[in-house]
Amino acid sequence: MAARRTTRKPNISRDELIGYYRDMLTIRRFEEKAGQLYGMGLIGGFCHLYIGQEAVVVGLEAAAEEGDKRVTSYRDHGHMLACGMDANGVMAELTGREGGYSRGKGGSMHMFSREKHFYGGHGIVAAQVPLGTGLAFADKYNENGRVTFTYFGDGAANQGQVYEAFNMAALWDLPVIFVIENNQYAMGTAQKRSTSSKDIYHRGEAFGIPGEEVDGMDVLAVKAAGDKAVAHCRSGKGPYILEVKTYRYRGHSMSDPAKYRSREEVQKMREEHDPIEAVRQLLLTGKHATEDELKAVDKEIKDIVNEAAEFSKQSPEPAPEELWTDIYADA
């Protein structure tokens, strides 16, 4: 039932390759700036950065179509940017300002965009998995041909609600792709110390759900696996599991010193498996772009991110009366 890994990579044009590079670099630069703002005290609470994992969401968004949905955990800034949410609105929400996507009242864990079919950002570990299954149920009911990408981590994969969701998705042949972003450390415990099975995607076999492992540091491999999973779901065959092996360079959150792994391990991943550098080398060696052209892309992205930071600083904080808006019931 479970495939080991998709080896076929999609035919890729220069423009697509440049697009992947730009999208991943946008996430990286945005997250670096968010880390700076957190250090300055402009972002409060928790802040979970996506640095190192950019190829996962960029590759899968490249396999999505207009109207497809996505839902994820609190490490979600990259998902927002990849699905087309505006950097100004995302940064303003992180800083708790009125110009944010949730008008400064939600922060990174509670940010939504109905327009972009982004359904959060959820702070409870694995809470988004049954919600994503429900989104897929709505699509099946409405017969609209849409697919839902439900992202969660290796730590969340040990939560019971994940398997309740698997069971329902399999029973009803729901068009949902369960994406396990396995960055190998959950909150701060290595997978081998917390998870009995080496390959998490195999757990779908108990429910008859096919799945596979994907190199999450290779955006082209992710895109190929995404295409396969999307075709499976869109054809009415039910759910699919992608265990995307990736790696975060920073701690679980900005408050995590990440002492559970060595600096040498992180540096080795950066030097040998960085997803952005891999695409950069493809562009250069294939003569699709020059060093100067790629530097210009980086400058353009830095300008966008700096503008987002400035927008977030200038946007006002929510007015006190906003406390009573966007609630389910009257006080």
Short mmCIF file of C-alpha atoms in Angstrom, two decimals:
data_model
loop_
_atom_site.label_atom_id
_atom_site.label_comp_id
_atom_site.label_asym_id
_atom_site.label_seq_id
_atom_site.Cartn_x
_atom_site.Cartn_y
_atom_site.Cartn_z
CA MET A 1 0.00 0.00 0.00
CA ALA A 2 2.70 2.51 0.96
CA ALA A 3 5.25 3.67 -1.58
CA ARG A 4 8.76 4.44 -0.39
CA ARG A 5 9.49 7.61 -2.33
CA THR A 6 8.63 9.43 -5.53
CA THR A 7 11.77 9.54 -7.64
CA ARG A 8 10.32 11.18 -10.75
CA LYS A 9 10.79 14.93 -10.81
CA PRO A 10 8.65 17.28 -12.90
CA ASN A 11 9.88 18.89 -16.08
CA ILE A 12 10.74 22.39 -14.98
CA SER A 13 11.07 25.62 -16.90
CA ARG A 14 13.40 28.48 -16.09
CA ASP A 15 10.49 30.66 -14.96
CA GLU A 16 9.17 27.96 -12.62
CA LEU A 17 12.62 27.45 -11.14
CA ILE A 18 13.04 31.18 -10.60
CA GLY A 19 9.58 31.20 -9.03
CA TYR A 20 10.49 28.49 -6.53
CA TYR A 21 13.69 30.32 -5.68
CA ARG A 22 11.86 33.60 -5.17
CA ASP A 23 9.10 32.03 -3.05
CA MET A 24 11.50 30.15 -0.78
CA LEU A 25 13.77 33.15 -0.40
CA THR A 26 10.77 35.34 0.47
CA ILE A 27 9.86 33.00 3.32
CA ARG A 28 13.47 32.88 4.54
CA ARG A 29 13.95 36.65 4.52
CA PHE A 30 10.54 37.22 6.10
CA GLU A 31 11.30 34.81 8.92
CA GLU A 32 14.72 36.34 9.50
CA LYS A 33 13.06 39.75 9.83
CA ALA A 34 10.39 38.33 12.14
CA GLY A 35 13.16 36.97 14.35
CA GLN A 36 14.72 40.43 14.48
CA LEU A 37 11.42 42.07 15.41
CA TYR A 38 10.88 39.47 18.11
CA GLY A 39 14.30 40.27 19.55
CA MET A 40 13.36 43.95 19.59
CA GLY A 41 10.22 43.20 21.56
CA LEU A 42 7.87 44.10 18.70
CA ILE A 43 6.48 40.56 18.44
CA GLY A 44 5.14 39.16 21.70
CA GLY A 45 4.19 35.68 22.83
CA PHE A 46 5.53 32.76 20.86
CA CYS A 47 7.18 32.94 17.45
CA HIS A 48 7.87 29.74 15.50
CA LEU A 49 10.10 30.22 12.47
CA TYR A 50 10.05 28.14 9.29
CA ILE A 51 13.70 28.64 8.34
CA GLY A 52 15.01 25.49 6.63
CA GLN A 53 11.61 24.03 5.78
CA GLU A 54 10.74 26.36 2.88
CA ALA A 55 10.79 23.69 0.14
CA VAL A 56 7.89 21.81 1.73
CA VAL A 57 5.16 24.40 1.38
CA VAL A 58 6.54 25.98 -1.82
CA GLY A 59 6.64 22.60 -3.55
CA LEU A 60 3.14 21.64 -2.45
CA GLU A 61 1.63 25.02 -3.28
CA ALA A 62 3.04 24.55 -6.77
CA ALA A 63 0.93 21.38 -7.01
CA ALA A 64 -2.25 23.11 -5.77
CA GLU A 65 -4.96 24.77 -7.82
CA GLU A 66 -7.16 27.79 -7.17
CA GLY A 67 -9.78 26.89 -4.56
CA ASP A 68 -7.73 24.19 -2.84
CA LYS A 69 -7.54 24.65 0.91
CA ARG A 70 -4.77 24.51 3.48
CA VAL A 71 -4.65 24.32 7.27
CA THR A 72 -1.61 23.99 9.49
CA SER A 73 -0.10 24.44 12.93
CA TYR A 74 1.48 27.46 14.59
CA ARG A 75 4.66 27.27 12.42
CA ASP A 76 2.62 28.88 9.69
CA HIS A 77 4.15 32.09 8.33
CA GLY A 78 5.66 30.25 5.37
CA HIS A 79 2.33 28.68 4.47
CA MET A 80 0.67 32.10 4.49
CA LEU A 81 3.23 33.64 2.18
CA ALA A 82 3.33 30.63 -0.14
CA CYS A 83 -0.43 30.70 -0.74
CA GLY A 84 -0.30 34.38 -1.67
CA MET A 85 -1.16 36.20 1.54
CA ASP A 86 0.34 39.69 1.66
CA ALA A 87 3.58 40.11 3.63
CA ASN A 88 2.35 43.40 5.11
CA GLY A 89 -0.74 41.79 6.58
CA VAL A 90 1.15 38.79 7.92
CA MET A 91 3.83 40.89 9.61
CA ALA A 92 1.28 43.32 11.03
CA GLU A 93 -0.60 40.42 12.60
CA LEU A 94 2.61 39.10 14.15
CA THR A 95 3.16 42.48 15.78
CA GLY A 96 -0.47 42.70 16.94
CA ARG A 97 -1.46 45.62 14.72
CA GLU A 98 -4.75 46.61 13.13
CA GLY A 99 -3.40 46.07 9.63
CA GLY A 100 -2.96 42.34 10.27
CA TYR A 101 -5.06 39.57 8.78
CA SER A 102 -6.92 39.09 12.07
CA ARG A 103 -6.81 42.82 12.83
CA GLY A 104 -4.02 42.32 15.34
CA LYS A 105 -6.02 40.10 17.66
CA GLY A 106 -4.81 36.66 16.69
CA GLY A 107 -1.06 36.66 16.21
CA SER A 108 0.72 33.90 14.34
CA MET A 109 -1.34 31.07 15.82
CA HIS A 110 -4.73 32.48 14.79
CA MET A 111 -4.36 33.99 11.36
CA PHE A 112 -6.82 33.26 8.56
CA SER A 113 -7.59 34.29 5.02
CA ARG A 114 -10.86 33.15 3.49
CA GLU A 115 -9.81 34.74 0.20
CA LYS A 116 -6.68 32.56 0.01
CA HIS A 117 -8.42 29.50 1.51
CA PHE A 118 -6.00 29.52 4.44
CA TYR A 119 -7.76 28.19 7.54
CA GLY A 120 -5.06 28.71 10.22
CA GLY A 121 -2.59 28.58 12.17
CA HIS A 122 -3.63 26.47 15.22
CA GLY A 123 -1.99 26.53 18.61
CA ILE A 124 -3.25 23.16 19.89
CA VAL A 125 -0.99 20.37 18.67
CA ALA A 126 -2.75 18.33 15.94
CA ALA A 127 -6.05 20.25 16.35
CA GLN A 128 -5.89 21.21 12.69
CA VAL A 129 -5.92 17.59 11.47
CA PRO A 130 -9.63 16.86 12.09
CA LEU A 131 -10.43 20.40 10.92
CA GLY A 132 -8.65 19.77 7.63
CA THR A 133 -10.55 16.50 7.33
CA GLY A 134 -13.77 18.46 7.81
CA LEU A 135 -12.80 20.93 5.10
CA ALA A 136 -12.26 17.98 2.75
CA PHE A 137 -15.66 16.57 3.76
CA ALA A 138 -17.28 19.85 2.70
CA ASP A 139 -15.53 19.67 -0.67
CA LYS A 140 -16.68 16.09 -1.20
CA TYR A 141 -20.23 17.03 -0.22
CA ASN A 142 -20.22 19.99 -2.59
CA GLU A 143 -18.60 17.96 -5.39
CA ASN A 144 -16.32 20.87 -6.27
CA GLY A 145 -13.16 18.91 -7.08
CA ARG A 146 -11.07 20.72 -4.46
CA VAL A 147 -8.30 19.22 -2.30
CA THR A 148 -7.28 20.13 1.26
CA PHE A 149 -3.64 20.15 2.39
CA THR A 150 -3.58 19.33 6.11
CA TYR A 151 -0.12 19.99 7.56
CA PHE A 152 1.17 18.70 10.90
CA GLY A 153 4.50 17.72 12.42
CA ASP A 154 6.21 14.54 13.55
CA GLY A 155 5.34 15.36 17.17
CA ALA A 156 1.67 15.87 16.32
CA ALA A 157 1.66 12.52 14.50
CA ASN A 158 1.49 10.79 17.90
CA GLN A 159 -1.80 12.47 18.86
CA GLY A 160 -4.89 10.28 18.91
CA GLN A 161 -7.08 12.70 16.98
CA VAL A 162 -4.83 12.24 13.95
CA TYR A 163 -5.90 8.61 13.66
CA GLU A 164 -9.56 9.39 14.22
CA ALA A 165 -9.21 11.79 11.28
CA PHE A 166 -7.42 9.13 9.20
CA ASN A 167 -10.26 6.71 9.88
CA MET A 168 -13.01 9.12 8.85
CA ALA A 169 -11.10 10.31 5.78
CA ALA A 170 -10.64 6.70 4.63
CA LEU A 171 -14.25 5.72 5.35
CA TRP A 172 -15.60 8.59 3.28
CA ASP A 173 -12.86 8.75 0.61
CA LEU A 174 -12.17 12.39 1.43
CA PRO A 175 -9.90 14.49 -0.83
CA VAL A 176 -7.37 15.38 1.86
CA ILE A 177 -3.57 15.21 1.73
CA PHE A 178 -2.12 14.67 5.19
CA VAL A 179 1.29 16.35 5.09
CA ILE A 180 3.62 15.29 7.91
CA GLU A 181 6.32 17.97 8.07
CA ASN A 182 8.86 15.79 9.81
CA ASN A 183 11.61 18.17 10.96
CA GLN A 184 12.90 15.32 13.15
CA TYR A 185 12.70 17.05 16.54
CA ALA A 186 9.04 17.89 17.26
CA MET A 187 9.27 20.49 20.05
CA GLY A 188 12.70 19.34 21.16
CA THR A 189 12.84 15.55 21.26
CA ALA A 190 14.42 13.53 18.47
CA GLN A 191 12.00 11.32 16.56
CA LYS A 192 13.90 8.16 17.48
CA ARG A 193 13.32 8.92 21.17
CA SER A 194 9.63 9.72 20.88
CA THR A 195 8.22 7.68 17.99
CA SER A 196 8.27 3.89 17.81
CA SER A 197 8.19 3.73 14.01
CA LYS A 198 10.96 5.11 11.83
CA ASP A 199 8.61 5.91 8.94
CA ILE A 200 5.45 7.68 10.09
CA TYR A 201 3.67 7.52 6.74
CA HIS A 202 3.32 3.73 7.17
CA ARG A 203 0.72 4.38 9.85
CA GLY A 204 -1.83 5.07 7.15
CA GLU A 205 -1.71 1.41 6.11
CA ALA A 206 -3.99 0.47 9.01
CA PHE A 207 -6.70 2.58 7.39
CA GLY A 208 -5.92 1.71 3.78
CA ILE A 209 -4.42 5.15 3.11
CA PRO A 210 -1.46 5.15 0.69
CA GLY A 211 1.52 7.31 1.44
CA GLU A 212 5.18 7.93 0.86
CA GLU A 213 8.33 9.59 2.15
CA VAL A 214 9.55 12.74 0.40
CA ASP A 215 12.86 14.63 0.53
CA GLY A 216 11.62 17.88 2.01
CA MET A 217 14.87 19.70 1.30
CA ASP A 218 14.34 19.28 -2.46
CA VAL A 219 11.54 21.49 -3.81
CA LEU A 220 11.36 19.56 -7.08
CA ALA A 221 10.91 16.25 -5.26
CA VAL A 222 8.17 17.81 -3.13
CA LYS A 223 6.43 19.17 -6.24
CA ALA A 224 6.51 15.74 -7.91
CA ALA A 225 5.11 14.00 -4.82
CA GLY A 226 2.50 16.75 -4.50
CA ASP A 227 1.36 16.26 -8.08
CA LYS A 228 0.95 12.54 -7.43
CA ALA A 229 -0.98 13.05 -4.19
CA VAL A 230 -3.24 15.73 -5.71
CA ALA A 231 -4.07 13.51 -8.70
CA HIS A 232 -4.94 10.67 -6.32
CA CYS A 233 -7.29 12.82 -4.24
CA ARG A 234 -8.86 14.71 -7.12
CA SER A 235 -9.72 11.48 -8.92
CA GLY A 236 -11.90 10.37 -6.01
CA LYS A 237 -9.58 7.75 -4.53
CA GLY A 238 -9.62 9.25 -1.05
CA PRO A 239 -6.85 10.56 1.24
CA TYR A 240 -3.09 10.41 0.79
CA ILE A 241 -0.19 10.79 3.23
CA LEU A 242 3.07 12.58 2.49
CA GLU A 243 5.79 12.35 5.12
CA VAL A 244 8.09 15.16 4.09
CA LYS A 245 11.51 14.81 5.73
CA THR A 246 12.77 18.31 6.43
CA TYR A 247 14.83 20.20 9.00
CA ARG A 248 14.41 23.45 10.90
CA TYR A 249 17.55 25.47 11.51
CA ARG A 250 16.20 27.39 14.50
CA GLY A 251 14.77 26.15 17.76
CA HIS A 252 11.14 25.10 18.18
CA SER A 253 10.33 28.72 18.97
CA MET A 254 12.35 31.88 19.52
CA SER A 255 12.60 30.99 23.22
CA ASP A 256 14.17 27.57 22.49
CA PRO A 257 18.00 27.45 22.63
CA ALA A 258 17.90 24.03 20.88
CA LYS A 259 20.52 22.42 23.11
CA TYR A 260 19.23 18.96 22.17
CA ARG A 261 21.36 19.01 19.00
CA SER A 262 24.83 20.20 18.11
CA ARG A 263 25.76 23.29 16.14
CA GLU A 264 27.79 21.02 13.88
CA GLU A 265 24.66 19.07 12.95
CA VAL A 266 22.76 22.21 12.00
CA GLN A 267 25.72 23.61 10.06
CA LYS A 268 26.11 20.36 8.13
CA MET A 269 22.45 20.51 7.06
CA ARG A 270 22.84 24.14 6.00
CA GLU A 271 25.96 23.42 3.96
CA GLU A 272 24.86 20.17 2.33
CA HIS A 273 21.07 20.23 2.09
CA ASP A 274 19.82 23.82 2.10
CA PRO A 275 16.75 23.91 -0.21
CA ILE A 276 17.31 27.48 -1.41
CA GLU A 277 20.99 27.00 -2.16
CA ALA A 278 20.15 23.83 -4.11
CA VAL A 279 17.84 25.76 -6.46
CA ARG A 280 20.32 28.61 -6.67
CA GLN A 281 22.96 26.18 -7.91
CA LEU A 282 20.54 24.71 -10.45
CA LEU A 283 19.90 28.20 -11.80
CA LEU A 284 23.58 29.04 -12.01
CA THR A 285 24.92 25.75 -13.38
CA GLY A 286 22.07 25.53 -15.89
CA LYS A 287 22.83 29.11 -16.96
CA HIS A 288 19.22 30.08 -16.23
CA ALA A 289 20.38 33.09 -14.20
CA THR A 290 23.54 34.97 -13.33
CA GLU A 291 24.89 35.87 -9.90
CA ASP A 292 23.89 39.49 -10.49
CA GLU A 293 20.33 38.50 -11.41
CA LEU A 294 19.95 36.43 -8.27
CA LYS A 295 21.38 39.22 -6.15
CA ALA A 296 18.77 41.51 -7.67
CA VAL A 297 16.04 39.05 -6.68
CA ASP A 298 17.38 38.97 -3.13
CA LYS A 299 17.43 42.78 -2.96
CA GLU A 300 13.87 42.99 -4.25
CA ILE A 301 12.70 40.51 -1.62
CA LYS A 302 14.54 42.30 1.17
CA ASP A 303 12.81 45.52 0.12
CA ILE A 304 9.41 43.79 0.32
CA VAL A 305 10.20 42.39 3.76
CA ASN A 306 11.56 45.70 5.04
CA GLU A 307 8.41 47.40 3.79
CA ALA A 308 6.31 44.81 5.66
CA ALA A 309 8.26 45.48 8.85
CA GLU A 310 7.77 49.23 8.47
CA PHE A 311 4.06 48.76 7.73
CA SER A 312 3.71 46.69 10.89
CA LYS A 313 5.39 49.39 12.96
CA GLN A 314 3.23 52.18 11.54
CA SER A 315 -0.07 50.32 11.74
CA PRO A 316 -1.98 51.22 14.94
CA GLU A 317 -2.78 48.77 17.70
CA PRO A 318 -6.41 47.55 17.85
CA ALA A 319 -8.77 49.98 19.58
CA PRO A 320 -10.07 48.84 22.99
CA GLU A 321 -13.61 48.40 21.60
CA GLU A 322 -12.27 45.77 19.20
CA LEU A 323 -12.28 43.42 22.18
CA TRP A 324 -16.02 42.99 21.57
CA THR A 325 -15.91 42.30 17.85
CA ASP A 326 -15.40 39.03 15.98
CA ILE A 327 -16.89 36.95 18.79
CA TYR A 328 -19.52 34.22 18.66
CA ALA A 329 -21.93 35.54 21.28
CA ASP A 330 -22.82 38.77 23.03
CA ALA A 331 -21.29 39.39 26.44
#
